[in-house]
Amino acid sequence: MSEFVENIDKPDEVEKVPEVTKKAIAFSDSEQESGVFNDYIARFVEISTNAQHNEQAEKQMSLREGIRTFPKAAFWSFVLSSAIIMEGYDTTLLSNLYSLQVFAKKYGKYYPDLDEYQVPTKWQTSLSMAVYCGEIIGLYIAGLLAEKWGYRKTLLPFMAATIGLIFIPFFSVDVEMLLVGELLCGIVWGAFQTLTVSYASEVCPVVLRLYLTTYVNACWVIGQLIASCVLKGTMNITTHWAYRIPFAVQWIWPVPIIIGIYMAPESPWWLVKKGDSMAAKKSIMRLLSPSPEMPDVEPLAEAMLNKMQLTIKEEAATVSNVSYFDCFKGKNFRRTRIASIVWVIQNITGSALMGYSTYFYEQAGLATSMSFTFSIILYALGLLGTLASWGFSQRFGRFDIFFGGLAINTCVLLVVGGLGFSSSNGASWAVGSLLLVFAFVYDASVGPIAYCAVAEIPSTSVRAKTVALARNMYNLSSIPVYIITPRMLNPTAWNWGAKSALFWAGISIVSMIYVWFEFPETKGRTYAELDILFSKGVSARKFKTTEVETFNPEEMLKKMNNNDIMDVVEKDKTADLNNDA
């Protein structure tokens, strides 16, 4: 066999074939003589080299260049992520409605000792559990459907369903009907949680990945902020409209978001997984825009497609016919474990106090009006915190921000818990102020970085399912969190008040230990690099410094069998023919 082969794209040129190519060409004597498979090898080497160059260019891309080249990707990601605003709005709405006497009178009962109405602790817990149980169901269903239908076609029916489901809590005549409404709404919110994060992580380059995935956290905070403002505006209404208006506000955003989802391109990664390279390249072209740095985006689209094809083909060698069980097999188990526990940590280190902020402030001694004002300030600071995390990410890695924020907030919780032993007016104001500090730090670190890490850590082949499992772990952890939090704060139950912060501080300390040993640094790493680091079992603290090489043509040829090589080349040719047409 000659050590040179003809280049199928440039028949007048020949390329030197690596030694490993000679070993790979054992197809059949007749085909070797005709040079057919040699042509496939030459094209495969070109595809691998193209992917390797794109990998290097993507890692070196500046933020400015990324924004100029991928503005459409950012826009579509923002549109889909906006669905999370609805969940952030409702979860905050429900937990803070308990502070409204007209709501408590409708769904609770009168306590003579307190001379006021309160929603019983068991119903506060049940309503919160209904939401999370619904989300667990929705996450599981969405994970299955997304694998089959894609992100857009899965999101559309869920979003449309919200329009009808909102009628149930709006017209609920008793707490039982309200519970059913929250359960059903929770199912659709569960779908939003997994699909928006996965989509954001798959349509952008490395340089924009943190911004688009953490924007999901910003949407959550925006929803919380809107809910607090609406409640502040209706708190003085003495009729049922005090809580019906907040429920009705949820009808504002489904229709524009549905239109946006319908018009958005599908994730090219999902299309490549389904073997539709033609549609994948179309999708990539819709995500790109010519820029001064790159006036012609066609070569970039081709290189991105090549990289996706090779990454998914490599993963398919170890995982095929993907199911939820594959998330727990081999190296995927470590990735699933990290994603799940990181999301759980986001939930069990004091964030519940923000969810019950108005109620918490009241039990800490502040007036209802001032409690709502503090809640608005809290969520405004949370939004600023998420934006601040974007600035921090320019200088620090994912681990640095997450671990540092966790450490600072542990100290804040210890101080808040200590102040809980004082009943003075000054202590109440100090608790309120420190909770604002907690919110800013949390939403500048633990809150947004968890979304980024959960999207980056899973392998491409099982990303949607891993994110669904991780979020379900979050929701499962919410069950005990929202069982004990109302009891901690409710004056008819444990009545811990601000002292409850000590409990969360203890859990935060344990979480810091886990994060140190398990949370890897993923900043600046492409998905192909992360695959290699996890496959080699590199320890978390060495992720940052370990050198890896991706898409080396000789290494790729060693990993691929003849059928894989032919499949990659044929699909790439199909995409090229469609583009020429």
XYZ file of C-alpha atoms in Angstrom:
581
model
C 0.000 0.000 0.000
C 1.286 3.443 -0.856
C 1.934 5.858 1.985
C 0.201 8.549 -0.067
C -3.525 8.789 -0.853
C -5.546 10.962 -3.165
C -7.449 13.848 -1.578
C -11.092 13.364 -2.670
C -11.800 17.102 -2.488
C -8.650 17.994 -4.460
C -7.942 15.115 -6.904
C -4.704 16.657 -8.093
C -3.218 16.582 -4.595
C -2.024 13.732 -2.409
C -1.616 13.564 1.343
C 0.755 11.502 3.420
C -1.171 8.972 5.488
C -0.109 8.301 9.090
C 1.161 4.814 9.967
C -2.011 4.068 11.847
C -3.939 4.600 8.610
C -2.164 1.660 7.028
C -3.398 -0.521 9.881
C -6.931 0.770 9.472
C -7.105 -0.002 5.759
C -7.947 -3.650 5.944
C -11.285 -3.269 4.284
C -10.944 -5.670 1.336
C -8.387 -6.291 -1.361
C -10.646 -5.091 -4.156
C -11.512 -1.853 -2.386
C -7.881 -1.195 -1.566
C -7.054 -1.566 -5.229
C -9.765 0.865 -6.230
C -8.663 3.317 -3.573
C -12.236 3.805 -2.311
C -11.453 3.385 1.354
C -8.237 5.327 0.975
C -10.445 8.241 -0.047
C -12.498 7.831 3.113
C -9.336 7.832 5.209
C -8.056 11.004 3.567
C -11.378 12.743 4.124
C -11.567 11.524 7.727
C -8.083 12.895 8.419
C -9.204 16.225 6.974
C -12.345 16.225 9.154
C -10.299 15.451 12.280
C -7.779 18.167 11.476
C -10.581 20.639 10.834
C -12.178 19.774 14.189
C -8.824 20.082 15.953
C -8.224 23.546 14.516
C -11.737 24.658 15.504
C -11.169 23.334 19.015
C -8.036 25.446 19.371
C -9.688 28.522 17.835
C -12.692 28.193 20.153
C -10.466 28.083 23.239
C -8.627 31.216 22.078
C -11.800 33.147 21.144
C -12.190 36.417 23.051
C -15.451 37.453 24.685
C -15.862 40.284 22.186
C -15.317 37.948 19.246
C -17.746 35.423 20.726
C -20.474 38.052 21.103
C -19.933 39.337 17.553
C -19.952 35.864 16.003
C -22.669 34.225 18.144
C -25.225 36.992 18.914
C -28.049 34.875 17.510
C -27.069 31.930 19.706
C -27.172 34.206 22.746
C -30.550 35.619 21.716
C -32.222 32.237 21.215
C -30.754 30.961 24.462
C -32.160 33.999 26.284
C -35.590 33.380 24.732
C -35.802 29.747 25.848
C -34.312 30.464 29.277
C -37.033 33.052 29.882
C -39.392 30.151 30.594
C -37.650 29.826 33.967
C -39.031 33.247 34.955
C -42.399 31.550 35.410
C -41.035 29.019 37.878
C -39.073 31.598 39.850
C -42.187 33.764 39.976
C -44.585 31.109 41.225
C -42.356 29.454 43.814
C -41.636 32.837 45.391
C -45.253 33.905 45.021
C -46.611 30.912 46.887
C -44.178 31.000 49.804
C -44.711 34.745 50.327
C -48.498 34.705 49.973
C -48.561 33.211 53.454
C -47.762 36.714 54.736
C -51.022 38.145 53.318
C -53.845 37.972 55.851
C -56.500 37.777 53.114
C -54.752 34.706 51.657
C -54.263 33.153 55.093
C -57.952 33.763 55.868
C -59.012 32.020 52.626
C -56.744 28.977 52.855
C -55.779 28.863 56.543
C -57.436 29.147 59.935
C -57.618 31.540 62.855
C -55.228 31.178 65.825
C -56.625 32.967 68.912
C -53.264 32.963 70.689
C -51.717 34.920 67.802
C -54.893 36.866 67.015
C -54.336 36.290 63.295
C -54.914 33.841 60.468
C -52.128 31.442 59.475
C -51.925 28.770 56.784
C -51.215 25.649 58.877
C -47.673 24.343 58.627
C -48.840 21.030 57.170
C -50.517 22.852 54.265
C -47.534 25.132 53.683
C -45.448 21.979 53.432
C -47.990 20.161 51.249
C -48.270 23.035 48.772
C -44.495 23.253 48.400
C -44.234 19.474 48.060
C -46.916 19.461 45.371
C -44.786 21.765 43.224
C -41.643 19.681 43.640
C -43.424 16.364 43.121
C -44.856 17.775 39.906
C -41.417 18.940 38.802
C -39.948 15.484 39.420
C -42.566 14.011 37.084
C -42.043 16.758 34.507
C -38.269 16.387 34.539
C -38.460 12.654 33.912
C -40.957 13.029 31.068
C -39.033 15.912 29.489
C -35.773 13.953 29.603
C -37.364 11.126 27.626
C -39.187 13.336 25.134
C -36.200 15.626 24.508
C -34.114 12.645 23.427
C -36.794 11.704 20.894
C -38.272 15.040 19.787
C -35.548 17.599 20.523
C -35.669 20.612 22.822
C -38.039 22.837 20.837
C -40.750 20.285 20.152
C -40.673 19.178 23.770
C -40.872 22.683 25.219
C -43.757 23.868 23.027
C -46.540 21.592 24.371
C -45.387 22.086 27.957
C -45.442 25.858 27.551
C -48.873 25.754 25.899
C -50.195 23.663 28.800
C -49.300 26.394 31.297
C -51.940 28.704 29.807
C -54.699 26.326 30.849
C -53.184 25.125 34.107
C -52.915 28.636 35.571
C -56.729 28.700 35.733
C -56.665 26.125 38.549
C -54.817 28.170 41.216
C -56.510 31.342 39.957
C -60.009 29.948 40.612
C -59.119 27.641 43.532
C -61.905 27.664 46.109
C -60.016 25.820 48.826
C -56.516 24.731 49.725
C -57.043 21.260 48.223
C -57.806 22.715 44.785
C -54.819 25.034 45.114
C -52.634 22.010 45.845
C -53.805 20.225 42.670
C -53.070 23.341 40.635
C -49.557 23.629 42.047
C -48.905 19.930 41.349
C -49.936 20.206 37.691
C -48.072 23.481 37.161
C -45.014 21.839 38.699
C -44.995 19.230 35.922
C -44.530 21.838 33.192
C -41.972 23.785 35.224
C -39.960 20.591 35.571
C -39.622 20.444 31.798
C -38.385 24.038 31.684
C -35.646 23.310 34.234
C -33.781 20.673 32.259
C -34.338 21.756 28.657
C -33.426 25.434 28.985
C -30.102 24.698 30.683
C -29.169 21.969 28.193
C -30.089 24.138 25.207
C -28.050 27.081 26.490
C -24.971 24.892 26.895
C -25.214 23.452 23.371
C -25.686 26.522 21.179
C -22.741 28.630 22.310
C -18.924 28.507 22.253
C -16.825 27.996 25.385
C -16.329 31.736 25.914
C -20.109 32.367 26.161
C -21.101 29.163 27.949
C -20.960 30.593 31.465
C -22.996 33.664 30.537
C -25.787 31.774 28.802
C -26.102 29.006 31.398
C -25.959 31.369 34.380
C -28.566 33.566 32.700
C -30.972 30.789 33.716
C -30.266 31.773 37.322
C -30.884 35.413 36.387
C -34.285 34.410 34.971
C -35.086 32.652 38.230
C -34.201 35.812 40.181
C -36.160 38.007 37.752
C -39.214 35.861 38.432
C -38.675 36.196 42.172
C -38.257 39.966 41.869
C -41.431 40.358 39.797
C -43.373 38.263 42.317
C -42.172 40.416 45.208
C -43.098 43.631 43.388
C -46.556 42.316 42.498
C -47.171 41.213 46.094
C -46.000 44.586 47.374
C -48.528 46.224 45.069
C -51.445 44.035 46.149
C -50.720 43.706 49.869
C -53.231 46.414 50.844
C -56.105 44.923 48.816
C -58.612 43.395 51.225
C -60.463 41.153 48.738
C -59.562 37.908 46.952
C -57.881 39.997 44.226
C -54.938 40.416 46.597
C -53.821 36.907 45.592
C -55.733 36.397 42.329
C -53.960 39.275 40.581
C -50.527 37.724 41.340
C -51.745 34.394 39.919
C -53.169 36.147 36.823
C -49.844 37.859 36.062
C -48.539 34.441 34.990
C -50.635 34.633 31.800
C -48.427 37.444 30.489
C -45.437 35.470 29.233
C -46.469 32.051 27.768
C -47.571 33.375 24.347
C -44.435 35.446 23.523
C -42.206 32.631 24.775
C -44.107 30.077 22.647
C -43.539 32.258 19.570
C -39.838 32.509 20.418
C -39.443 28.755 20.934
C -41.227 28.034 17.638
C -38.851 30.311 15.715
C -35.651 29.162 17.471
C -33.238 26.723 15.791
C -32.918 23.239 17.252
C -29.729 22.313 19.102
C -27.188 21.183 16.466
C -25.751 18.703 18.973
C -29.125 16.958 19.213
C -29.468 16.908 15.419
C -26.012 15.346 15.009
C -26.903 12.719 17.625
C -29.936 11.880 15.501
C -27.723 11.520 12.419
C -29.132 14.568 10.612
C -25.945 16.432 9.696
C -27.783 18.390 7.027
C -30.204 19.929 9.531
C -27.400 20.348 12.069
C -25.395 22.497 9.679
C -28.474 24.607 8.916
C -28.971 25.096 12.638
C -25.334 26.104 13.128
C -25.595 28.654 10.320
C -28.644 30.162 12.057
C -26.592 30.590 15.227
C -23.712 32.422 13.514
C -23.316 35.983 12.264
C -20.529 37.418 10.078
C -18.178 39.655 12.031
C -15.071 41.734 11.306
C -13.008 38.873 12.727
C -14.895 36.303 10.617
C -16.677 37.741 7.547
C -17.348 34.237 6.145
C -18.927 31.898 8.716
C -19.219 28.895 6.366
C -15.795 27.419 7.288
C -16.600 27.884 10.988
C -19.946 26.109 10.588
C -18.218 23.221 8.813
C -15.561 22.945 11.516
C -18.155 23.065 14.304
C -20.137 20.320 12.595
C -17.008 18.172 12.239
C -16.238 18.580 15.928
C -19.771 17.621 16.931
C -19.715 14.576 14.653
C -16.445 13.269 16.066
C -17.330 13.996 19.709
C -20.646 12.179 19.445
C -19.157 9.312 17.443
C -16.514 8.821 20.148
C -19.138 8.782 22.880
C -21.327 6.417 20.855
C -18.507 3.873 20.966
C -19.138 3.452 24.702
C -22.812 4.474 24.974
C -25.557 3.552 22.518
C -29.355 3.509 22.759
C -29.088 6.025 25.579
C -31.278 5.508 28.647
C -31.315 6.929 32.157
C -29.294 3.908 33.301
C -26.368 5.045 31.128
C -25.971 8.071 33.408
C -24.832 5.683 36.143
C -22.495 3.514 34.055
C -18.704 3.790 33.942
C -17.262 7.297 33.879
C -20.732 8.804 33.495
C -21.541 7.923 37.097
C -18.925 10.366 38.401
C -20.277 13.101 36.151
C -23.876 12.424 37.183
C -22.879 12.381 40.849
C -21.081 15.734 40.661
C -23.873 17.434 38.705
C -26.497 16.130 41.128
C -24.723 17.033 44.358
C -23.686 20.486 43.111
C -27.336 21.254 42.409
C -28.372 19.848 45.793
C -25.793 22.087 47.490
C -27.387 25.070 45.771
C -30.607 24.108 47.554
C -29.491 23.103 51.060
C -27.128 25.894 52.049
C -29.590 28.580 53.102
C -31.414 29.525 49.910
C -34.698 28.426 51.519
C -34.498 31.540 53.700
C -34.640 33.659 50.541
C -37.655 31.728 49.269
C -39.459 32.525 52.504
C -37.869 35.966 52.798
C -41.022 37.994 53.525
C -42.295 35.410 55.986
C -38.797 35.131 57.490
C -38.564 38.898 57.980
C -41.955 38.960 59.683
C -40.966 36.219 62.095
C -37.678 38.049 62.718
C -39.706 41.045 63.931
C -40.185 43.363 60.924
C -43.575 44.787 59.892
C -45.341 43.216 56.880
C -44.862 46.280 54.648
C -41.168 46.522 55.483
C -40.818 42.751 55.009
C -42.062 43.016 51.414
C -39.737 45.974 50.799
C -36.771 43.998 52.076
C -37.749 41.079 49.822
C -37.767 43.336 46.769
C -34.334 44.681 47.684
C -33.137 41.120 48.295
C -34.102 39.891 44.815
C -32.794 43.052 43.146
C -29.450 42.371 44.800
C -29.741 38.760 43.663
C -30.058 39.911 40.053
C -27.058 42.215 40.484
C -25.208 39.275 42.008
C -25.785 37.139 38.919
C -24.462 39.950 36.728
C -21.487 40.274 39.090
C -20.724 36.569 38.606
C -20.150 37.330 34.923
C -17.457 39.808 35.920
C -15.897 37.433 38.448
C -15.725 34.689 35.805
C -13.283 36.762 33.757
C -10.752 36.408 36.539
C -11.736 33.328 38.514
C -12.737 29.774 37.658
C -16.017 27.972 38.332
C -14.641 26.221 41.416
C -13.098 29.399 42.840
C -16.370 31.335 42.624
C -18.531 28.477 43.914
C -16.290 27.541 46.838
C -15.573 31.162 47.764
C -19.250 32.106 47.770
C -20.107 29.071 49.865
C -17.445 30.004 52.432
C -18.589 33.642 52.715
C -22.247 32.717 53.106
C -21.429 30.133 55.757
C -19.997 32.972 57.843
C -23.076 35.134 57.149
C -25.403 32.331 58.268
C -23.458 31.851 61.495
C -23.831 35.548 62.337
C -27.554 35.592 61.436
C -28.121 32.535 63.598
C -26.325 34.167 66.496
C -28.452 37.309 66.196
C -31.534 35.114 66.410
C -30.959 34.773 70.151
C -31.608 38.516 70.566
C -35.124 39.976 70.497
C -34.051 43.605 70.136
C -35.184 45.808 67.265
C -31.557 46.347 66.248
C -31.002 42.603 65.919
C -34.050 42.342 63.629
C -32.661 45.040 61.335
C -29.231 43.392 61.376
C -30.772 40.058 60.376
C -32.613 41.749 57.505
C -29.449 43.461 56.290
C -27.328 40.309 56.499
C -29.883 38.328 54.521
C -29.437 40.920 51.762
C -25.690 40.266 51.858
C -26.396 36.534 51.715
C -28.618 36.973 48.645
C -26.009 38.997 46.749
C -23.184 36.561 47.510
C -25.355 33.520 46.779
C -26.506 34.848 43.405
C -22.961 35.897 42.522
C -21.561 32.430 43.212
C -23.414 29.289 44.276
C -26.676 30.124 42.481
C -25.472 30.793 38.912
C -22.339 28.622 38.903
C -24.424 25.549 39.761
C -26.363 26.006 36.506
C -23.141 26.377 34.548
C -21.476 23.333 36.135
C -24.504 21.088 35.734
C -24.651 21.934 32.019
C -20.903 21.498 31.416
C -20.121 18.345 33.384
C -22.345 15.681 31.679
C -21.259 13.979 28.469
C -23.045 15.116 25.327
C -24.749 11.769 24.741
C -26.589 11.849 28.083
C -26.641 15.583 28.850
C -30.423 16.104 28.843
C -30.974 13.009 30.969
C -28.149 13.865 33.386
C -29.492 17.391 33.845
C -32.961 15.921 34.451
C -31.589 13.502 37.055
C -29.532 16.229 38.724
C -32.500 18.571 38.912
C -34.622 15.767 40.310
C -32.037 15.324 43.047
C -32.469 19.052 43.690
C -36.230 18.589 43.876
C -35.935 15.537 46.129
C -33.722 17.540 48.465
C -36.400 20.244 48.416
C -38.850 17.882 50.082
C -37.078 17.826 53.472
C -36.003 21.464 53.036
C -39.565 22.659 52.599
C -40.874 20.336 55.282
C -38.608 21.762 57.962
C -38.316 25.418 56.824
C -41.957 26.354 57.556
C -41.658 24.584 60.899
C -38.486 26.499 61.712
C -40.158 29.841 61.002
C -43.812 29.303 61.911
C -44.678 30.640 65.392
C -47.176 27.782 65.808
C -44.444 25.168 65.220
C -40.724 25.271 66.167
C -40.523 29.086 66.035
C -36.743 29.208 65.522
C -36.847 32.454 63.548
C -33.371 33.709 62.633
C -31.749 30.904 64.653
C -32.645 28.554 61.776
C -29.646 30.012 59.895
C -27.348 27.989 62.178
C -28.810 24.767 60.794
C -28.010 25.776 57.210
C -24.541 26.963 58.242
C -23.740 23.457 59.477
C -24.807 21.918 56.177
C -22.770 24.547 54.308
C -19.595 23.485 56.118
C -20.120 19.851 55.078
C -20.847 21.004 51.516
C -17.564 22.915 51.356
C -15.662 19.717 52.138
C -17.417 17.873 49.315
C -16.855 20.703 46.826
C -13.125 20.753 47.553
C -12.671 17.082 46.724
C -15.209 16.589 43.903
C -15.985 19.836 42.040
C -13.632 20.045 38.995
C -12.548 23.283 37.341
C -14.246 23.411 33.928
C -13.484 26.995 32.893
C -12.116 27.179 29.351
C -12.584 23.459 28.732
C -14.389 22.223 25.636
C -16.714 19.236 25.822
C -14.129 17.069 24.059
C -11.496 18.016 26.651
C -13.877 17.289 29.516
C -14.611 13.866 28.002
C -10.898 13.052 28.046
C -10.324 14.366 31.581
C -13.211 12.323 32.969
C -12.305 9.212 30.969
C -8.771 9.321 32.412
C -10.105 9.768 35.945
C -8.221 13.022 36.572
C -8.835 14.281 40.122
C -10.970 17.389 40.558
C -8.144 19.643 41.741
C -5.958 18.664 38.750
C -8.526 19.481 36.040
C -7.222 23.027 35.793
C -3.607 22.128 35.056
C -3.835 18.842 33.125
C -2.886 19.151 29.448
C -5.042 17.277 26.920
C -5.026 16.972 23.132
C -8.277 16.552 21.241
C -9.141 15.323 17.734
C -5.614 14.187 16.885
C -6.083 12.441 13.496
C -3.949 9.426 14.373
C -5.625 8.982 17.749
C -9.055 9.337 16.171
C -8.236 6.650 13.620
C -7.181 4.309 16.410
C -10.497 4.821 18.199
C -12.743 4.455 15.141
C -13.528 1.278 13.245
C -14.024 1.243 9.483
C -17.797 1.643 9.687
C -17.459 4.641 12.017
C -15.021 6.313 9.623
C -17.302 5.773 6.648
C -20.340 6.979 8.601
C -18.654 10.245 9.634
C -17.465 10.942 6.085
C -20.808 10.127 4.460
C -22.768 12.356 6.834
C -20.295 15.176 6.331
C -20.622 14.819 2.553
C -24.419 14.954 2.887
C -24.194 18.214 4.813
C -21.807 19.655 2.189
C -24.076 18.653 -0.699
C -27.054 20.307 0.975
C -25.058 23.489 1.517
C -23.975 23.543 -2.129
C -27.585 23.076 -3.196
